[in-house]
Coordinates of C-alpha atoms in Angstrom, one line a residue:
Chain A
X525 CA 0.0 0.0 0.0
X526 CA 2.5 2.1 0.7
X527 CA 4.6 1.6 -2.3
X528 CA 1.4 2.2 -4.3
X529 CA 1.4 5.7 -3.0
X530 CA 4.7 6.1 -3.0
X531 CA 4.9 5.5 -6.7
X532 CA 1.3 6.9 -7.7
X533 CA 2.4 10.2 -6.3
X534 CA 5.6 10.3 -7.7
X535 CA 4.2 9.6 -11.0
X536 CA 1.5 11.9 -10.9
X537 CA 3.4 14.8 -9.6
X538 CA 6.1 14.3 -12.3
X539 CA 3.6 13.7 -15.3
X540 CA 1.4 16.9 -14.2
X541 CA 3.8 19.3 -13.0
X542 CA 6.2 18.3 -16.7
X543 CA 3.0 18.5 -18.6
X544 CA 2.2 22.3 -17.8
X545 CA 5.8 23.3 -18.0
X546 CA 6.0 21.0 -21.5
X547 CA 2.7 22.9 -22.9
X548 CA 4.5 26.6 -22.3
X549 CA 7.4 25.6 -24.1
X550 CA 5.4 24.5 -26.8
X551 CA 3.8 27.6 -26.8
X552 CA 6.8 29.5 -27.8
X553 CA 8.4 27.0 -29.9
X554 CA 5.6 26.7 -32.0
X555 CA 5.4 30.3 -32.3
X556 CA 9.0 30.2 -34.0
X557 CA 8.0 27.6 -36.0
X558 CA 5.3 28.9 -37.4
X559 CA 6.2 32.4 -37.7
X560 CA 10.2 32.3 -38.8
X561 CA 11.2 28.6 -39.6
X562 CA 11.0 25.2 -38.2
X563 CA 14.3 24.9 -38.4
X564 CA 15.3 27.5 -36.2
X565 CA 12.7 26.5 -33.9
X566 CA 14.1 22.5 -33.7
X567 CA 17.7 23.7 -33.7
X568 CA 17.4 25.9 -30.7
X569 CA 14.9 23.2 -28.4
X570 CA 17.8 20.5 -29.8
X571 CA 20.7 22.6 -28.9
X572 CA 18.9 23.3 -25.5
X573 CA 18.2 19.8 -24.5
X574 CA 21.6 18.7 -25.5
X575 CA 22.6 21.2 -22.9
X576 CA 20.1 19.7 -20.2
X577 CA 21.2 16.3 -20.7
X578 CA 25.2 16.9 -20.1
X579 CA 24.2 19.4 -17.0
X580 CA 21.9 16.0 -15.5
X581 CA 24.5 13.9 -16.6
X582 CA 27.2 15.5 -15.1
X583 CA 25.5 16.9 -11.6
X584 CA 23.5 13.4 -11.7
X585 CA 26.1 11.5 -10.0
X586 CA 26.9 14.1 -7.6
X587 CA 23.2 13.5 -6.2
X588 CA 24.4 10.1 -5.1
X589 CA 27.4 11.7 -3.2
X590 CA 25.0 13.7 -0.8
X591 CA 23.7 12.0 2.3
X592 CA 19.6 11.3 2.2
X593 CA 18.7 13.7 4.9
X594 CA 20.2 16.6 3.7
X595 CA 19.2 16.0 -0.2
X596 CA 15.6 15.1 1.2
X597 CA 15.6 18.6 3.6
X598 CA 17.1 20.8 0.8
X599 CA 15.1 19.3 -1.9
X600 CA 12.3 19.7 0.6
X601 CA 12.8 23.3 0.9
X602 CA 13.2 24.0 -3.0
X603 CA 10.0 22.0 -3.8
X604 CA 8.6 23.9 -1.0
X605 CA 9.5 27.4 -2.4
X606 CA 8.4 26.1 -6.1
X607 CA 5.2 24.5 -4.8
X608 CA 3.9 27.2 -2.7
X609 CA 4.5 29.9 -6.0
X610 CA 2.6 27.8 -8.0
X611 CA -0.1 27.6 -5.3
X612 CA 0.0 31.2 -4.7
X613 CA -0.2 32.5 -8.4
X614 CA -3.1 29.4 -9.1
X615 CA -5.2 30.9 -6.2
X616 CA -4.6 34.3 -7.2
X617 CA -6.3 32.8 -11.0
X618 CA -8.8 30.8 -9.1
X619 CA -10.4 33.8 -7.5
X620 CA -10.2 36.2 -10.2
X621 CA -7.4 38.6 -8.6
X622 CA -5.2 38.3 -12.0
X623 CA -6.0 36.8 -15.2
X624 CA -6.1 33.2 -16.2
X625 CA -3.0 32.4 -18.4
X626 CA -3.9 32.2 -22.4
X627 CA -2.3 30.4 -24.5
X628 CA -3.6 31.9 -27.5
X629 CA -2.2 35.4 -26.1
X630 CA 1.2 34.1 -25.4
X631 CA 1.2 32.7 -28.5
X632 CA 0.0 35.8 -30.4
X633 CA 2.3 37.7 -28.1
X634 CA 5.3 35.9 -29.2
X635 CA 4.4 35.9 -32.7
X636 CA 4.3 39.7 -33.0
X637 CA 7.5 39.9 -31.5
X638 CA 9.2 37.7 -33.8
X639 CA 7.5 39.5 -36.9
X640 CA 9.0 42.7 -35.6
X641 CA 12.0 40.8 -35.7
X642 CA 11.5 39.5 -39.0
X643 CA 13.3 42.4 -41.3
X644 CA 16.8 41.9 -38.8
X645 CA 19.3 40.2 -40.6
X646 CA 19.8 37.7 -37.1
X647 CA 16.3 36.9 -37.6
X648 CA 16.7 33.3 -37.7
X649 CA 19.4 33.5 -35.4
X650 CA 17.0 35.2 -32.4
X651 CA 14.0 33.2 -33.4
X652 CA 16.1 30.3 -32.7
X653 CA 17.1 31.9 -29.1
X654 CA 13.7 32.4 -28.4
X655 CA 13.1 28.6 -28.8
X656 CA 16.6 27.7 -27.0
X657 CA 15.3 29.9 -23.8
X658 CA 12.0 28.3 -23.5
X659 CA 13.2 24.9 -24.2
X660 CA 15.8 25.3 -21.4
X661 CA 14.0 27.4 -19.2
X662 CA 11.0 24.7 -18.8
X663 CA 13.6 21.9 -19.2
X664 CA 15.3 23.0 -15.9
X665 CA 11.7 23.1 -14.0
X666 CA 10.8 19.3 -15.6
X667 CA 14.8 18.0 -14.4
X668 CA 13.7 19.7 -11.1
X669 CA 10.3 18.2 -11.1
X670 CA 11.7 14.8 -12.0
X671 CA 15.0 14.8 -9.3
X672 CA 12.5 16.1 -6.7
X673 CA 9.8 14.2 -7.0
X674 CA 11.9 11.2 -7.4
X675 CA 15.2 11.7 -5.2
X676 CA 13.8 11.3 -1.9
X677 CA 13.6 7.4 -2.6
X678 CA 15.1 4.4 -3.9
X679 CA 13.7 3.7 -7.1
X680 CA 11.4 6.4 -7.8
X681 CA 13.9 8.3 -10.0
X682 CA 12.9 6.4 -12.7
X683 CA 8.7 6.2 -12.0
X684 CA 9.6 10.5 -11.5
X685 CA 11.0 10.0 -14.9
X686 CA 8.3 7.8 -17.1
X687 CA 5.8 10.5 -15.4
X688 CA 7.3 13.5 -16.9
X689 CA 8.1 11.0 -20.9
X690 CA 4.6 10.1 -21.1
X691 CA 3.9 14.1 -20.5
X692 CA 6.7 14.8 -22.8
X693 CA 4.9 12.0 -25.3
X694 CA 0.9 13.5 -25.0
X695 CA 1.9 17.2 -25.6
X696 CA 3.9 16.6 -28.7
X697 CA 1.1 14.0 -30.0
X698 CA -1.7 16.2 -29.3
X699 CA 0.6 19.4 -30.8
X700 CA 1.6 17.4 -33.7
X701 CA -1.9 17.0 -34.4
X702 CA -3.5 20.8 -33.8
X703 CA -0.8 22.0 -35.3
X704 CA -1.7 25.3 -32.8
X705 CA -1.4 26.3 -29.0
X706 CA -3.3 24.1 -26.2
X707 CA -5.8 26.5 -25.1
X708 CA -8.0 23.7 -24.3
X709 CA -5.8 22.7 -21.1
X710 CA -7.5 23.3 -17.5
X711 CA -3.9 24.5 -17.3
X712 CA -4.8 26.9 -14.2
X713 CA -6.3 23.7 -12.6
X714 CA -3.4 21.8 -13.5
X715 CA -1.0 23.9 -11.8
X716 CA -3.4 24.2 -8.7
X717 CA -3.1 20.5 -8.3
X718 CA 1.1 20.5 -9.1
X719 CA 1.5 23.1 -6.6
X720 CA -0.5 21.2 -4.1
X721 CA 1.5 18.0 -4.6
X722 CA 5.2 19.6 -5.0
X723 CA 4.2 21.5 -1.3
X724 CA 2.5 18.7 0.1
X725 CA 6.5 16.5 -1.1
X726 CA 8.2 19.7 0.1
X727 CA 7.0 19.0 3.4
X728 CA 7.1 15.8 3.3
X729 CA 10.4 15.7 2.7
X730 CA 11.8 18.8 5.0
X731 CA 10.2 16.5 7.5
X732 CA 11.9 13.3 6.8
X733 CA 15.1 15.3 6.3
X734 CA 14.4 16.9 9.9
X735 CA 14.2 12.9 10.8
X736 CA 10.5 13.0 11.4
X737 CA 8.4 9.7 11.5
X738 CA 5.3 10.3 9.5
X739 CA 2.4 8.3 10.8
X740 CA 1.4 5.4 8.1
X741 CA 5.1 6.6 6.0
X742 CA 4.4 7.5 2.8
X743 CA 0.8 7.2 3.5
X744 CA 1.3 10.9 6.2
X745 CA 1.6 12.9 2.1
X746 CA -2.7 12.1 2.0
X747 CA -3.2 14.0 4.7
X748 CA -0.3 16.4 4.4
X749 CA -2.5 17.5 0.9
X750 CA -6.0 17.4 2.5
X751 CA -5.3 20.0 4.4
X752 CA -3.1 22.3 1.8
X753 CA -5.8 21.5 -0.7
X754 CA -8.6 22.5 2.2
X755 CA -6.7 25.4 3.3
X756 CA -6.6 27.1 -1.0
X757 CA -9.7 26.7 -1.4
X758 CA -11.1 28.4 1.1
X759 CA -8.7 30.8 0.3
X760 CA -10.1 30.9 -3.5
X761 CA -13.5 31.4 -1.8
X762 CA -12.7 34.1 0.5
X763 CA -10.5 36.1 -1.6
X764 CA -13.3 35.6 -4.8
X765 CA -15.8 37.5 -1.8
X766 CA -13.7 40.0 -1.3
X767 CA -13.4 40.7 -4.9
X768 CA -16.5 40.9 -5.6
X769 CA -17.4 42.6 -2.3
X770 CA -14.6 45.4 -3.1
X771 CA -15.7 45.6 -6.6
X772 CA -19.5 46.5 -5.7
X773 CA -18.1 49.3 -3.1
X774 CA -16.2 50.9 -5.9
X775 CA -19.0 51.2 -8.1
Chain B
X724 CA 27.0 33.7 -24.1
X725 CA 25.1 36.3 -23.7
X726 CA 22.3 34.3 -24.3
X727 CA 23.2 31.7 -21.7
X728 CA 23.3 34.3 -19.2
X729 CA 20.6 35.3 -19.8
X730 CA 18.9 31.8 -19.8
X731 CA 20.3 31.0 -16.7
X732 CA 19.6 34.4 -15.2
X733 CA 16.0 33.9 -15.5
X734 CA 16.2 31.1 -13.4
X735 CA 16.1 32.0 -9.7
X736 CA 12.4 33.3 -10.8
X737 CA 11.6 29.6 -11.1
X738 CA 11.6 29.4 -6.9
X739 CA 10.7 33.3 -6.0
X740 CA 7.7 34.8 -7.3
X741 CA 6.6 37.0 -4.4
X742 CA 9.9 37.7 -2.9
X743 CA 8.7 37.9 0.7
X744 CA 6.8 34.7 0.3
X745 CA 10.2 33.2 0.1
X746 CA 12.1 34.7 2.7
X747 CA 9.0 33.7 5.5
X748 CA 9.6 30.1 4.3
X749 CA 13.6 30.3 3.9
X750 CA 12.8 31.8 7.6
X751 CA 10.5 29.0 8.6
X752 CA 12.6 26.0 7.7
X753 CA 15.5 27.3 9.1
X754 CA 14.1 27.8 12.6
X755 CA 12.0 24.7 12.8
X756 CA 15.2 23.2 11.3
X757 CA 17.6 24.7 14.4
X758 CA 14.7 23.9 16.6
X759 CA 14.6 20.2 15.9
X760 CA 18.9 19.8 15.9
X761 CA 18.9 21.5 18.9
X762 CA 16.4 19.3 20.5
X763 CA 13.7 22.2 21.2
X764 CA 11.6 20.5 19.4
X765 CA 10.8 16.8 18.4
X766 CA 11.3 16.3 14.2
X767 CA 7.3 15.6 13.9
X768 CA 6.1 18.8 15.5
X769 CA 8.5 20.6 13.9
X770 CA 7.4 19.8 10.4
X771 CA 4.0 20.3 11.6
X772 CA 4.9 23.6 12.8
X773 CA 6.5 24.2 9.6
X774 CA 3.0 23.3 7.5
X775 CA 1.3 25.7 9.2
X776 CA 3.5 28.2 9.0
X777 CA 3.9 27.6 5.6
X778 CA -0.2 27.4 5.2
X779 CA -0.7 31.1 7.0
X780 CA 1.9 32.4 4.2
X781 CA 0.1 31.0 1.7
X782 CA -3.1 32.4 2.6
X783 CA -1.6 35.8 3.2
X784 CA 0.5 36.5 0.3
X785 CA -2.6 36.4 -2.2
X786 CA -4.6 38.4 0.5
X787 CA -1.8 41.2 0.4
X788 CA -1.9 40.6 -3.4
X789 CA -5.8 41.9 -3.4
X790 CA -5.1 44.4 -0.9
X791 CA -2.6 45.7 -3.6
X792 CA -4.7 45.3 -6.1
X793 CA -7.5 47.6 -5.0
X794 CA -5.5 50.2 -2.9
X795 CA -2.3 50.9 -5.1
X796 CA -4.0 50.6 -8.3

């Protein structure tokens, strides 16, 4: 039972958390794709990747060098820093306070900047930085994703891992065939429940790093997200009032 | 390697949205952290301690977020 959650968490947090981040970049590479040339927008995601994969392959190792407790308390903290801004910014969404994030607008956003960009002679050149930066820039939040959703165990490394392919897998297979931005993606939903699970870990693993014996093990990361899930909603609802409360004075 | 810098630049963002959001929490585990080595406090309550600490940030930063909203424009 205990594996089960172990590794149903882990995959879930990894295959959510990578699908978001996996969706923005396609955003932007797509943007360059359609609006300069594929080529610059595959050469700059390649060149970025490339880049991930010798930084995991060379600081990979060095993960296996650092004792449990402290990898599990300083991953804790960084998952805790990561998952609480994701919560933060979702509730702000949720209850109306700043916009939802659009796809379609980032997309058009990008696209007129790269048009401005069209009649400069590095056209190509910064089209294919615009994908590079986006490609790395999400890559690093997926490696993090992956390394802390999985590090904290044996053996979950590679569940963290098949969690955040199979996201990899579905956004280029549903890209490949709308050929435009995901705006259909609950992706302000999707990032509500991320940020729940990466704070809900974060504890989690600050705790275990701290030496603390979770009731039930694993099982203790159920109730750890009740009450973080219980706790932004209410927060959704109360902020949503006061909107609307604050609004209706103003008029 | 301009661009690089850049790239990497952009990525302390990636932890630290609202900036004193992350300093309460930096705060947090580090005193529930010297707490528990110390032996003030036992490893479970601490990290209990430390959820709810971390749950009354969470619930304040997007409150001080609406308060901004309406009152600074």
């Amino acid at each position: 039972m205990t594996g089960i959650t172990s590794i149903t968490s882990t995959v879930t947090a990894s295959f959510l958390g990578s699908f978001v981040e996996i969706v923005e970049a396609f955003t932007i590479i797509l943007a360059v794709g359609v609006t300069q040339s594929w080529r610059a927008a595959f050469t700059g995601s390649a060149i970025a990747l490339v880049l991930l994969a010798v930084l995991v392959l060379l600081l990979g190792p060095l993960l296996g060098l650092v004792p449990l407790e402290w990898m599990q308390f300083v991953i804790g903290t960084l998952l805790l820093l990561f998952g609480l801004r994701w919560l933060r910014k979702a509730i702000l969404r949720a209850s109306g306070i700043i916009p939802l994030r659009d796809e379609e607008k980032a997309y058009a956003a990008e696209t007129e900047m790269l048009m401005r960009r069209a009649a400069d002679r590095r056209a190509n050149f910064l089209a294919g930085a615009a994908a590079f930066k986006a490609a790395l820039l999400e890559g690093v939040e997926v490696v993090f994703i992956v390394v802390a959703a999985g590090a904290g165990r044996e053996g979950m490394l590679g569940y963290a891992s098949i969690g955040a392919l199979a996201a990899c897998v579905l956004v280029l297979a549903i890209g490949a065939t709308v050929h435009k931005p995901l705006v259909k993606i609950p992706e302000n939903s999707l990032k509500f429940a991320v940020g729940l699970l990466l704070a809900s870990f974060g504890i989690f693993w600050v705790g275990e790093g701290l030496g603390a014996n979770w009731p039930g093990g694993d099982l203790s990361l159920l109730p750890i997200l009740a009450v973080f899930a219980a706790a932004s909603l209410i927060a959704v609802k109360t902020l949503r009032h006061k909107l609307y409360t604050e609004a209706e004075n103003n008029l | 390697m301009k661009l690089l810098k850049s790239a990497f630049g952009e990525l302390p963002g990636i932890f630290v949205d609202d900036g004193a959001l992350a300093v309460i929490v930096l705060v947090l585990v580090a005193v529930t952290g010297l707490a528990v080595r110390t032996g003030y406090l036992d490893a479970l309550i601490g990290a209990i301690v430390l959820m709810l600490g971390c749950l009354l940030v969470l619930v304040e930063s997007p409150a001080r977020a609406l308060r901004r909203f309406f009152y600074d424009g």
